[in-house]
PDB file of C-alpha atoms and ligand atoms in Angstrom:
ATOM      1  CA  UNK A   1       0.000   0.000   0.000  1.00 63.00           C
ATOM      2  CA  UNK A   2       1.121   3.512  -0.756  1.00 88.00           C
ATOM      3  CA  UNK A   3       2.554   5.533   2.098  1.00 95.00           C
ATOM      4  CA  UNK A   4       0.655   8.604   3.269  1.00 98.00           C
ATOM      5  CA  UNK A   5       2.580  10.521   5.870  1.00 98.00           C
ATOM      6  CA  UNK A   6       1.532  13.029   8.537  1.00 98.00           C
ATOM      7  CA  UNK A   7       4.332  15.074  10.115  1.00 98.00           C
ATOM      8  CA  UNK A   8       3.216  16.724  13.351  1.00 98.00           C
ATOM      9  CA  UNK A   9       5.534  19.586  14.324  1.00 98.00           C
ATOM     10  CA  UNK A  10       6.663  20.050  10.729  1.00 98.00           C
ATOM     11  CA  UNK A  11       7.677  23.704  11.186  1.00 97.00           C
ATOM     12  CA  UNK A  12      10.299  22.919  13.833  1.00 96.00           C
ATOM     13  CA  UNK A  13      14.014  22.238  13.575  1.00 96.00           C
ATOM     14  CA  UNK A  14      13.809  18.553  12.624  1.00 97.00           C
ATOM     15  CA  UNK A  15      10.304  18.666  11.120  1.00 98.00           C
ATOM     16  CA  UNK A  16      11.241  21.200   8.443  1.00 97.00           C
ATOM     17  CA  UNK A  17      14.057  19.094   7.032  1.00 97.00           C
ATOM     18  CA  UNK A  18      12.260  15.806   7.526  1.00 98.00           C
ATOM     19  CA  UNK A  19       9.273  17.111   5.562  1.00 98.00           C
ATOM     20  CA  UNK A  20      11.441  18.233   2.688  1.00 98.00           C
ATOM     21  CA  UNK A  21      13.292  14.870   2.625  1.00 98.00           C
ATOM     22  CA  UNK A  22      10.126  12.757   2.788  1.00 98.00           C
ATOM     23  CA  UNK A  23       8.370  14.862   0.128  1.00 98.00           C
ATOM     24  CA  UNK A  24      11.270  14.078  -2.234  1.00 98.00           C
ATOM     25  CA  UNK A  25      11.158  10.426  -1.263  1.00 97.00           C
ATOM     26  CA  UNK A  26       7.403   9.682  -1.365  1.00 97.00           C
ATOM     27  CA  UNK A  27       5.986  12.531  -3.467  1.00 97.00           C
ATOM     28  CA  UNK A  28       4.914  15.917  -2.094  1.00 98.00           C
ATOM     29  CA  UNK A  29       1.197  15.072  -2.240  1.00 97.00           C
ATOM     30  CA  UNK A  30       1.765  12.076   0.080  1.00 98.00           C
ATOM     31  CA  UNK A  31       3.406  14.046   2.892  1.00 98.00           C
ATOM     32  CA  UNK A  32       1.108  16.251   4.950  1.00 98.00           C
ATOM     33  CA  UNK A  33       2.961  18.808   7.084  1.00 98.00           C
ATOM     34  CA  UNK A  34       1.201  20.195  10.131  1.00 98.00           C
ATOM     35  CA  UNK A  35       2.086  22.479  12.991  1.00 98.00           C
ATOM     36  CA  UNK A  36       0.548  25.008  15.334  1.00 98.00           C
ATOM     37  CA  UNK A  37       2.667  27.670  13.619  1.00 97.00           C
ATOM     38  CA  UNK A  38       3.633  28.467  10.039  1.00 97.00           C
ATOM     39  CA  UNK A  39       6.900  27.092   8.715  1.00 97.00           C
ATOM     40  CA  UNK A  40       9.352  28.517   6.196  1.00 96.00           C
ATOM     41  CA  UNK A  41       8.334  29.206   2.577  1.00 96.00           C
ATOM     42  CA  UNK A  42       9.576  25.869   1.283  1.00 96.00           C
ATOM     43  CA  UNK A  43       7.577  23.976   3.909  1.00 97.00           C
ATOM     44  CA  UNK A  44       4.397  26.005   3.357  1.00 98.00           C
ATOM     45  CA  UNK A  45       4.520  25.911  -0.449  1.00 97.00           C
ATOM     46  CA  UNK A  46       6.136  22.542  -1.155  1.00 98.00           C
ATOM     47  CA  UNK A  47       3.095  20.363  -0.383  1.00 98.00           C
ATOM     48  CA  UNK A  48      -0.035  20.108   1.777  1.00 98.00           C
ATOM     49  CA  UNK A  49       0.059  21.986   5.101  1.00 98.00           C
ATOM     50  CA  UNK A  50      -2.534  22.007   7.910  1.00 98.00           C
ATOM     51  CA  UNK A  51      -2.624  23.885  11.189  1.00 98.00           C
ATOM     52  CA  UNK A  52      -2.740  21.510  14.140  1.00 98.00           C
ATOM     53  CA  UNK A  53      -2.402  21.659  17.910  1.00 98.00           C
ATOM     54  CA  UNK A  54      -0.694  18.352  18.771  1.00 98.00           C
ATOM     55  CA  UNK A  55      -2.699  18.055  22.009  1.00 98.00           C
ATOM     56  CA  UNK A  56      -6.000  18.010  20.045  1.00 98.00           C
ATOM     57  CA  UNK A  57      -6.866  14.323  19.531  1.00 98.00           C
ATOM     58  CA  UNK A  58      -9.969  14.998  17.424  1.00 98.00           C
ATOM     59  CA  UNK A  59      -8.081  17.182  14.973  1.00 98.00           C
ATOM     60  CA  UNK A  60      -5.252  14.641  14.599  1.00 98.00           C
ATOM     61  CA  UNK A  61      -7.789  11.887  13.981  1.00 98.00           C
ATOM     62  CA  UNK A  62      -9.676  14.043  11.474  1.00 98.00           C
ATOM     63  CA  UNK A  63      -6.458  14.676   9.512  1.00 98.00           C
ATOM     64  CA  UNK A  64      -5.567  10.969   9.599  1.00 98.00           C
ATOM     65  CA  UNK A  65      -8.971  10.123   8.096  1.00 98.00           C
ATOM     66  CA  UNK A  66      -9.050  13.040   5.650  1.00 98.00           C
ATOM     67  CA  UNK A  67      -5.690  12.107   4.103  1.00 98.00           C
ATOM     68  CA  UNK A  68      -5.865   8.299   4.692  1.00 98.00           C
ATOM     69  CA  UNK A  69      -2.604   8.532   6.636  1.00 98.00           C
ATOM     70  CA  UNK A  70      -0.474   5.387   7.103  1.00 98.00           C
ATOM     71  CA  UNK A  71       2.579   6.754   8.976  1.00 98.00           C
ATOM     72  CA  UNK A  72       2.773   9.510  11.600  1.00 98.00           C
ATOM     73  CA  UNK A  73       5.999  11.298  12.577  1.00 99.00           C
ATOM     74  CA  UNK A  74       5.362  13.099  15.872  1.00 98.00           C
ATOM     75  CA  UNK A  75       8.039  15.814  16.042  1.00 98.00           C
ATOM     76  CA  UNK A  76       6.176  18.318  18.253  1.00 97.00           C
ATOM     77  CA  UNK A  77       7.740  18.719  21.710  1.00 96.00           C
ATOM     78  CA  UNK A  78       8.918  21.241  24.220  1.00 96.00           C
ATOM     79  CA  UNK A  79      12.718  20.937  24.520  1.00 96.00           C
ATOM     80  CA  UNK A  80      14.901  20.757  27.617  1.00 96.00           C
ATOM     81  CA  UNK A  81      15.567  24.413  28.488  1.00 96.00           C
ATOM     82  CA  UNK A  82      12.020  25.679  27.791  1.00 96.00           C
ATOM     83  CA  UNK A  83      10.472  22.715  29.584  1.00 97.00           C
ATOM     84  CA  UNK A  84      12.290  23.687  32.799  1.00 97.00           C
ATOM     85  CA  UNK A  85      10.415  26.997  32.659  1.00 97.00           C
ATOM     86  CA  UNK A  86       6.999  25.439  31.934  1.00 98.00           C
ATOM     87  CA  UNK A  87       7.082  21.956  33.515  1.00 98.00           C
ATOM     88  CA  UNK A  88       3.362  21.145  33.430  1.00 98.00           C
ATOM     89  CA  UNK A  89       2.845  22.537  29.940  1.00 98.00           C
ATOM     90  CA  UNK A  90       5.840  20.540  28.685  1.00 98.00           C
ATOM     91  CA  UNK A  91       4.592  17.358  30.331  1.00 98.00           C
ATOM     92  CA  UNK A  92       1.129  17.867  28.854  1.00 98.00           C
ATOM     93  CA  UNK A  93       2.341  18.570  25.307  1.00 98.00           C
ATOM     94  CA  UNK A  94       5.042  15.890  25.231  1.00 98.00           C
ATOM     95  CA  UNK A  95       2.877  13.144  26.716  1.00 98.00           C
ATOM     96  CA  UNK A  96      -0.632  13.834  25.423  1.00 98.00           C
ATOM     97  CA  UNK A  97       0.502  14.147  21.804  1.00 98.00           C
ATOM     98  CA  UNK A  98       2.294  10.791  22.116  1.00 98.00           C
ATOM     99  CA  UNK A  99      -0.749   9.042  23.593  1.00 98.00           C
ATOM    100  CA  UNK A 100      -2.959  10.464  20.831  1.00 98.00           C
ATOM    101  CA  UNK A 101      -0.753   8.996  18.137  1.00 98.00           C
ATOM    102  CA  UNK A 102      -0.125   5.668  19.917  1.00 98.00           C
ATOM    103  CA  UNK A 103      -3.889   5.248  20.439  1.00 98.00           C
ATOM    104  CA  UNK A 104      -4.589   5.867  16.745  1.00 98.00           C
ATOM    105  CA  UNK A 105      -2.063   3.111  15.969  1.00 98.00           C
ATOM    106  CA  UNK A 106      -3.573   0.808  18.604  1.00 98.00           C
ATOM    107  CA  UNK A 107      -6.992   1.293  16.938  1.00 98.00           C
ATOM    108  CA  UNK A 108      -5.395   0.451  13.547  1.00 98.00           C
ATOM    109  CA  UNK A 109      -6.177   3.873  12.109  1.00 98.00           C
ATOM    110  CA  UNK A 110      -2.489   4.258  11.232  1.00 98.00           C
ATOM    111  CA  UNK A 111       0.197   1.635  10.575  1.00 98.00           C
ATOM    112  CA  UNK A 112       3.466   3.088  11.785  1.00 98.00           C
ATOM    113  CA  UNK A 113       4.679   5.716  14.245  1.00 98.00           C
ATOM    114  CA  UNK A 114       7.962   7.602  14.534  1.00 99.00           C
ATOM    115  CA  UNK A 115       8.568   9.398  17.814  1.00 98.00           C
ATOM    116  CA  UNK A 116      11.849  11.053  18.805  1.00 98.00           C
ATOM    117  CA  UNK A 117      13.450  10.476  22.164  1.00 98.00           C
ATOM    118  CA  UNK A 118      16.654  12.148  23.318  1.00 98.00           C
ATOM    119  CA  UNK A 119      19.977  11.850  25.130  1.00 98.00           C
ATOM    120  CA  UNK A 120      18.010  13.684  27.849  1.00 98.00           C
ATOM    121  CA  UNK A 121      16.700  10.305  29.108  1.00 98.00           C
ATOM    122  CA  UNK A 122      20.115   9.900  30.753  1.00 98.00           C
ATOM    123  CA  UNK A 123      21.155  11.558  34.005  1.00 98.00           C
ATOM    124  CA  UNK A 124      24.094  12.074  36.354  1.00 98.00           C
ATOM    125  CA  UNK A 125      24.077   8.412  37.448  1.00 98.00           C
ATOM    126  CA  UNK A 126      24.403   7.184  33.838  1.00 98.00           C
ATOM    127  CA  UNK A 127      27.855   6.076  32.626  1.00 98.00           C
ATOM    128  CA  UNK A 128      28.993   9.233  30.844  1.00 98.00           C
ATOM    129  CA  UNK A 129      31.227   7.990  28.088  1.00 98.00           C
ATOM    130  CA  UNK A 130      30.066   5.644  25.333  1.00 98.00           C
ATOM    131  CA  UNK A 131      26.747   5.388  27.158  1.00 98.00           C
ATOM    132  CA  UNK A 132      25.278   1.930  26.447  1.00 98.00           C
ATOM    133  CA  UNK A 133      21.821   1.254  25.015  1.00 98.00           C
ATOM    134  CA  UNK A 134      20.650  -0.411  28.220  1.00 98.00           C
ATOM    135  CA  UNK A 135      21.868   1.486  31.255  1.00 98.00           C
ATOM    136  CA  UNK A 136      20.778   3.637  34.190  1.00 98.00           C
ATOM    137  CA  UNK A 137      18.238   6.240  33.100  1.00 98.00           C
ATOM    138  CA  UNK A 138      17.495   8.707  35.884  1.00 98.00           C
ATOM    139  CA  UNK A 139      16.853  11.980  34.076  1.00 98.00           C
ATOM    140  CA  UNK A 140      16.802  15.184  36.111  1.00 97.00           C
ATOM    141  CA  UNK A 141      14.927  17.415  33.641  1.00 98.00           C
ATOM    142  CA  UNK A 142      11.224  17.650  32.876  1.00 98.00           C
ATOM    143  CA  UNK A 143      12.047  17.038  29.229  1.00 98.00           C
ATOM    144  CA  UNK A 144      14.123  13.953  30.074  1.00 98.00           C
ATOM    145  CA  UNK A 145      11.393  12.588  32.343  1.00 98.00           C
ATOM    146  CA  UNK A 146       8.824  13.023  29.555  1.00 98.00           C
ATOM    147  CA  UNK A 147      11.078  11.316  26.996  1.00 98.00           C
ATOM    148  CA  UNK A 148      11.910   8.393  29.287  1.00 98.00           C
ATOM    149  CA  UNK A 149       8.238   7.921  30.151  1.00 98.00           C
ATOM    150  CA  UNK A 150       7.390   8.108  26.454  1.00 98.00           C
ATOM    151  CA  UNK A 151       9.946   5.401  25.688  1.00 98.00           C
ATOM    152  CA  UNK A 152       8.348   3.072  28.226  1.00 98.00           C
ATOM    153  CA  UNK A 153       4.896   3.680  26.725  1.00 98.00           C
ATOM    154  CA  UNK A 154       6.179   3.069  23.190  1.00 98.00           C
ATOM    155  CA  UNK A 155       7.558  -0.294  24.240  1.00 98.00           C
ATOM    156  CA  UNK A 156       4.332  -1.069  26.121  1.00 98.00           C
ATOM    157  CA  UNK A 157       2.133  -0.286  23.107  1.00 98.00           C
ATOM    158  CA  UNK A 158       4.358  -2.468  20.957  1.00 98.00           C
ATOM    159  CA  UNK A 159       4.297  -5.402  23.403  1.00 98.00           C
ATOM    160  CA  UNK A 160       0.633  -5.217  24.374  1.00 98.00           C
ATOM    161  CA  UNK A 161      -1.034  -3.994  21.185  1.00 98.00           C
ATOM    162  CA  UNK A 162       1.484  -4.769  18.440  1.00 98.00           C
ATOM    163  CA  UNK A 163       1.940  -1.092  17.566  1.00 98.00           C
ATOM    164  CA  UNK A 164       4.772  -0.561  15.052  1.00 98.00           C
ATOM    165  CA  UNK A 165       6.471   2.350  16.805  1.00 98.00           C
ATOM    166  CA  UNK A 166      10.088   3.307  16.167  1.00 98.00           C
ATOM    167  CA  UNK A 167      12.261   5.825  17.951  1.00 98.00           C
ATOM    168  CA  UNK A 168      15.723   7.371  18.144  1.00 98.00           C
ATOM    169  CA  UNK A 169      17.435   9.075  21.066  1.00 98.00           C
ATOM    170  CA  UNK A 170      18.639  12.073  19.092  1.00 98.00           C
ATOM    171  CA  UNK A 171      21.763  13.896  20.215  1.00 98.00           C
ATOM    172  CA  UNK A 172      22.023  17.683  19.736  1.00 98.00           C
ATOM    173  CA  UNK A 173      21.176  18.418  16.092  1.00 98.00           C
ATOM    174  CA  UNK A 174      22.861  21.033  13.942  1.00 98.00           C
ATOM    175  CA  UNK A 175      21.513  22.538  10.752  1.00 96.00           C
ATOM    176  CA  UNK A 176      21.774  25.747   8.733  1.00 95.00           C
ATOM    177  CA  UNK A 177      18.206  25.559   7.440  1.00 93.00           C
ATOM    178  CA  UNK A 178      16.321  25.806  10.714  1.00 90.00           C
ATOM    179  CA  UNK A 179      17.130  27.022  14.200  1.00 87.00           C
ATOM    180  CA  UNK A 180      16.527  24.859  17.245  1.00 86.00           C
ATOM    181  CA  UNK A 181      14.106  26.145  19.835  1.00 84.00           C
ATOM    182  CA  UNK A 182      14.725  25.957  23.555  1.00 93.00           C
ATOM    183  CA  UNK A 183      17.287  23.164  23.857  1.00 95.00           C
ATOM    184  CA  UNK A 184      20.546  22.836  25.776  1.00 97.00           C
ATOM    185  CA  UNK A 185      22.542  21.916  22.690  1.00 97.00           C
ATOM    186  CA  UNK A 186      21.372  25.039  20.791  1.00 97.00           C
ATOM    187  CA  UNK A 187      24.722  26.755  21.343  1.00 98.00           C
ATOM    188  CA  UNK A 188      26.253  24.529  18.654  1.00 98.00           C
ATOM    189  CA  UNK A 189      23.975  26.178  16.079  1.00 98.00           C
ATOM    190  CA  UNK A 190      24.043  29.732  17.464  1.00 98.00           C
ATOM    191  CA  UNK A 191      27.831  29.737  17.442  1.00 98.00           C
ATOM    192  CA  UNK A 192      27.968  29.510  13.627  1.00 98.00           C
ATOM    193  CA  UNK A 193      25.465  32.347  13.200  1.00 98.00           C
ATOM    194  CA  UNK A 194      27.351  34.595  15.633  1.00 98.00           C
ATOM    195  CA  UNK A 195      30.732  33.696  14.133  1.00 98.00           C
ATOM    196  CA  UNK A 196      29.566  35.090  10.799  1.00 97.00           C
ATOM    197  CA  UNK A 197      27.513  38.000  12.136  1.00 97.00           C
ATOM    198  CA  UNK A 198      29.768  39.253  14.918  1.00 97.00           C
ATOM    199  CA  UNK A 199      33.015  37.254  14.838  1.00 98.00           C
ATOM    200  CA  UNK A 200      32.414  36.473  18.513  1.00 98.00           C
ATOM    201  CA  UNK A 201      30.108  34.337  20.643  1.00 98.00           C
ATOM    202  CA  UNK A 202      29.206  34.255  24.307  1.00 98.00           C
ATOM    203  CA  UNK A 203      28.467  30.616  25.125  1.00 98.00           C
ATOM    204  CA  UNK A 204      25.930  29.579  27.779  1.00 98.00           C
ATOM    205  CA  UNK A 205      27.911  26.386  28.498  1.00 98.00           C
ATOM    206  CA  UNK A 206      31.507  25.941  29.663  1.00 98.00           C
ATOM    207  CA  UNK A 207      34.216  25.370  27.086  1.00 98.00           C
ATOM    208  CA  UNK A 208      34.882  21.791  28.121  1.00 98.00           C
ATOM    209  CA  UNK A 209      31.350  20.354  28.294  1.00 98.00           C
ATOM    210  CA  UNK A 210      31.394  17.555  25.728  1.00 98.00           C
ATOM    211  CA  UNK A 211      27.990  16.512  24.422  1.00 98.00           C
ATOM    212  CA  UNK A 212      26.757  14.068  21.777  1.00 98.00           C
ATOM    213  CA  UNK A 213      25.915  15.984  18.587  1.00 98.00           C
ATOM    214  CA  UNK A 214      24.992  15.262  14.972  1.00 98.00           C
ATOM    215  CA  UNK A 215      24.658  17.096  11.666  1.00 98.00           C
ATOM    216  CA  UNK A 216      21.026  17.206  10.556  1.00 98.00           C
ATOM    217  CA  UNK A 217      21.539  15.260   7.302  1.00 98.00           C
ATOM    218  CA  UNK A 218      22.812  12.302   9.337  1.00 98.00           C
ATOM    219  CA  UNK A 219      19.787  12.547  11.657  1.00 98.00           C
ATOM    220  CA  UNK A 220      17.290  12.611   8.786  1.00 98.00           C
ATOM    221  CA  UNK A 221      19.030   9.707   7.063  1.00 98.00           C
ATOM    222  CA  UNK A 222      18.965   7.716  10.319  1.00 98.00           C
ATOM    223  CA  UNK A 223      15.258   8.401  10.755  1.00 98.00           C
ATOM    224  CA  UNK A 224      14.554   7.239   7.215  1.00 98.00           C
ATOM    225  CA  UNK A 225      16.708   4.109   7.600  1.00 98.00           C
ATOM    226  CA  UNK A 226      14.939   3.155  10.819  1.00 98.00           C
ATOM    227  CA  UNK A 227      11.475   3.685   9.347  1.00 98.00           C
ATOM    228  CA  UNK A 228      12.310   1.710   6.183  1.00 98.00           C
ATOM    229  CA  UNK A 229      13.895  -1.235   8.045  1.00 98.00           C
ATOM    230  CA  UNK A 230      11.888  -4.486   8.100  1.00 98.00           C
ATOM    231  CA  UNK A 231       9.882  -4.744  11.310  1.00 97.00           C
ATOM    232  CA  UNK A 232      11.599  -8.000  12.341  1.00 97.00           C
ATOM    233  CA  UNK A 233      14.984  -6.207  12.421  1.00 98.00           C
ATOM    234  CA  UNK A 234      13.778  -3.709  15.014  1.00 98.00           C
ATOM    235  CA  UNK A 235      14.793  -5.174  18.373  1.00 98.00           C
ATOM    236  CA  UNK A 236      14.418  -1.936  20.349  1.00 98.00           C
ATOM    237  CA  UNK A 237      10.893  -0.578  20.712  1.00 98.00           C
ATOM    238  CA  UNK A 238      11.720   1.971  23.399  1.00 98.00           C
ATOM    239  CA  UNK A 239      14.321   4.086  21.576  1.00 98.00           C
ATOM    240  CA  UNK A 240      17.668   3.535  19.836  1.00 98.00           C
ATOM    241  CA  UNK A 241      20.914   5.145  20.949  1.00 98.00           C
ATOM    242  CA  UNK A 242      22.399   7.037  18.011  1.00 98.00           C
ATOM    243  CA  UNK A 243      25.860   8.518  17.758  1.00 98.00           C
ATOM    244  CA  UNK A 244      27.838  10.703  15.380  1.00 98.00           C
ATOM    245  CA  UNK A 245      29.917  13.488  16.980  1.00 98.00           C
ATOM    246  CA  UNK A 246      31.067  14.377  20.459  1.00 98.00           C
ATOM    247  CA  UNK A 247      32.597  17.805  21.039  1.00 98.00           C
ATOM    248  CA  UNK A 248      32.727  20.762  23.426  1.00 98.00           C
ATOM    249  CA  UNK A 249      32.628  24.504  22.749  1.00 98.00           C
ATOM    250  CA  UNK A 250      36.439  24.724  22.594  1.00 98.00           C
ATOM    251  CA  UNK A 251      36.599  22.098  19.871  1.00 98.00           C
ATOM    252  CA  UNK A 252      33.859  23.670  17.754  1.00 98.00           C
ATOM    253  CA  UNK A 253      35.652  27.022  18.192  1.00 98.00           C
ATOM    254  CA  UNK A 254      38.891  25.504  16.848  1.00 98.00           C
ATOM    255  CA  UNK A 255      36.964  24.112  13.900  1.00 98.00           C
ATOM    256  CA  UNK A 256      35.413  27.542  13.141  1.00 98.00           C
ATOM    257  CA  UNK A 257      38.814  29.256  13.466  1.00 98.00           C
ATOM    258  CA  UNK A 258      40.077  27.239  10.490  1.00 98.00           C
ATOM    259  CA  UNK A 259      37.696  29.438   8.437  1.00 98.00           C
ATOM    260  CA  UNK A 260      37.442  32.577  10.598  1.00 98.00           C
ATOM    261  CA  UNK A 261      40.838  32.904  12.347  1.00 98.00           C
ATOM    262  CA  UNK A 262      39.775  35.949  14.422  1.00 98.00           C
ATOM    263  CA  UNK A 263      36.687  34.291  15.849  1.00 98.00           C
ATOM    264  CA  UNK A 264      36.582  34.572  19.637  1.00 98.00           C
ATOM    265  CA  UNK A 265      34.483  32.851  22.268  1.00 98.00           C
ATOM    266  CA  UNK A 266      33.687  33.717  25.872  1.00 98.00           C
ATOM    267  CA  UNK A 267      31.831  31.671  28.464  1.00 98.00           C
ATOM    268  CA  UNK A 268      28.869  32.652  30.611  1.00 98.00           C
ATOM    269  CA  UNK A 269      27.295  29.396  31.789  1.00 98.00           C
ATOM    270  CA  UNK A 270      23.658  29.703  32.860  1.00 97.00           C
ATOM    271  CA  UNK A 271      21.052  27.201  34.122  1.00 97.00           C
ATOM    272  CA  UNK A 272      21.600  25.079  31.021  1.00 98.00           C
ATOM    273  CA  UNK A 273      25.076  24.108  32.304  1.00 98.00           C
ATOM    274  CA  UNK A 274      23.501  21.850  34.937  1.00 98.00           C
ATOM    275  CA  UNK A 275      21.344  20.188  32.278  1.00 97.00           C
ATOM    276  CA  UNK A 276      24.375  19.593  30.049  1.00 98.00           C
ATOM    277  CA  UNK A 277      26.346  18.252  33.040  1.00 98.00           C
ATOM    278  CA  UNK A 278      23.668  15.604  33.562  1.00 98.00           C
ATOM    279  CA  UNK A 279      23.945  14.270  29.993  1.00 98.00           C
ATOM    280  CA  UNK A 280      26.475  11.829  28.491  1.00 98.00           C
ATOM    281  CA  UNK A 281      29.475  13.045  26.517  1.00 98.00           C
ATOM    282  CA  UNK A 282      29.272  10.230  23.970  1.00 98.00           C
ATOM    283  CA  UNK A 283      26.900   7.416  23.019  1.00 98.00           C
ATOM    284  CA  UNK A 284      27.334   3.747  22.087  1.00 98.00           C
ATOM    285  CA  UNK A 285      25.055   3.031  19.122  1.00 98.00           C
ATOM    286  CA  UNK A 286      26.148  -0.570  18.417  1.00 98.00           C
ATOM    287  CA  UNK A 287      22.528  -1.780  18.427  1.00 98.00           C
ATOM    288  CA  UNK A 288      21.440   0.676  15.711  1.00 98.00           C
ATOM    289  CA  UNK A 289      24.474  -0.371  13.647  1.00 98.00           C
ATOM    290  CA  UNK A 290      23.590  -4.029  14.034  1.00 98.00           C
ATOM    291  CA  UNK A 291      19.809  -3.812  13.557  1.00 98.00           C
ATOM    292  CA  UNK A 292      19.482  -1.358  10.666  1.00 98.00           C
ATOM    293  CA  UNK A 293      22.996  -0.641   9.436  1.00 97.00           C
ATOM    294  CA  UNK A 294      23.441   2.826  10.951  1.00 98.00           C
ATOM    295  CA  UNK A 295      26.710   4.669  10.364  1.00 97.00           C
ATOM    296  CA  UNK A 296      27.272   8.410  10.689  1.00 97.00           C
ATOM    297  CA  UNK A 297      28.955  10.251   7.835  1.00 96.00           C
ATOM    298  CA  UNK A 298      29.587  13.897   8.682  1.00 97.00           C
ATOM    299  CA  UNK A 299      32.600  14.939  10.827  1.00 98.00           C
ATOM    300  CA  UNK A 300      32.888  18.131  12.899  1.00 98.00           C
ATOM    301  CA  UNK A 301      35.130  19.847  10.334  1.00 98.00           C
ATOM    302  CA  UNK A 302      32.902  18.806   7.447  1.00 98.00           C
ATOM    303  CA  UNK A 303      29.868  20.112   9.311  1.00 98.00           C
ATOM    304  CA  UNK A 304      31.636  23.409  10.053  1.00 98.00           C
ATOM    305  CA  UNK A 305      32.506  23.865   6.384  1.00 98.00           C
ATOM    306  CA  UNK A 306      28.896  23.181   5.315  1.00 98.00           C
ATOM    307  CA  UNK A 307      27.379  25.414   8.010  1.00 98.00           C
ATOM    308  CA  UNK A 308      29.637  28.398   7.296  1.00 98.00           C
ATOM    309  CA  UNK A 309      29.291  28.092   3.527  1.00 98.00           C
ATOM    310  CA  UNK A 310      25.480  28.110   3.586  1.00 97.00           C
ATOM    311  CA  UNK A 311      25.015  30.623   6.399  1.00 98.00           C
ATOM    312  CA  UNK A 312      27.422  33.012   4.664  1.00 97.00           C
ATOM    313  CA  UNK A 313      25.128  33.193   1.649  1.00 96.00           C
ATOM    314  CA  UNK A 314      22.121  33.752   3.965  1.00 92.00           C
ATOM    315  CA  UNK A 315      23.840  36.705   5.619  1.00 92.00           C
ATOM    316  CA  UNK A 316      25.124  38.262   2.395  1.00 86.00           C
TER     317      UNK A 316
HETATM  318  N1  LIG B   1      18.690  19.047  21.697  1.00 56.42           N
HETATM  319  C1  LIG B   1      17.803  18.695  22.765  1.00 56.42           C
HETATM  320  C2  LIG B   1      17.858  19.685  23.860  1.00 56.42           C
HETATM  321  O1  LIG B   1      18.882  20.286  24.038  1.00 56.42           O
HETATM  322  C3  LIG B   1      18.191  17.340  23.297  1.00 56.42           C
HETATM  323  O2  LIG B   1      17.248  16.415  22.902  1.00 56.42           O
HETATM  324  O3  LIG B   1      16.903  19.847  24.563  1.00 56.42           O
END
């Protein structure tokens, strides 16, 4: 049967690029973008778009029926830093939207679900380096608690109701096309913008806080690989560890200096430092490699070259 895809949260950082990728892959008319807010011109004009509040079950169901949707990608969420400011709102958005989509799958109204988890499921008691797939998960943030809870429900819906749900624990994602909104890893995007605009950046994390990161193209490719993999290959129904890069602000600064030698960085850690300190510095993704052939492609220096090249034309 033909795929008909609904992307909830399509105007956001991942959603924008995922929509564009899936429209190329499956045909623009088969990929319905929706969000509570408008997206960029390409998103709004490149195929069907609908306004949707991800907490509104009736509206999601109506769109699923209207477009005979088979697969839902639920990308709407409140990220780590914003969620600390609005704990109950974050919990409500992150959890209710997931239940809505899982229940549609349980009732066989859709066939397949993609839902992103995060490195935020880990906490200070987790082994920090090369964090294994199965390990201690005691998150200290509202966002991390919502993602960990979501993972348990995904596995439960798979075990109890046979729901075909697939998930990735994304690291910090970096892209020139869209800005992140309200995360702890956002500095790794802001730094490129500021390097070009001002030649200087004041970083809200310390210089030596290593975090797992990934260039957006790798993340989109991983998502596609996971969703295309035969169901019997998927041994993890909570969420897969996924790894590409691991760097701190000093290392990304060195990488930028290869292009902008005068670039300077200063450090003013704020409340996000404690969040970053609770997360791993690198991730073991052996299971994703084994189950669906995952391998990252883009290095820090390659990413820096791509980011600066494209952002330069945006700022000219
Ligand atoms: N990039 C996200 C954040 O910082 C992690 O999932 O909140």
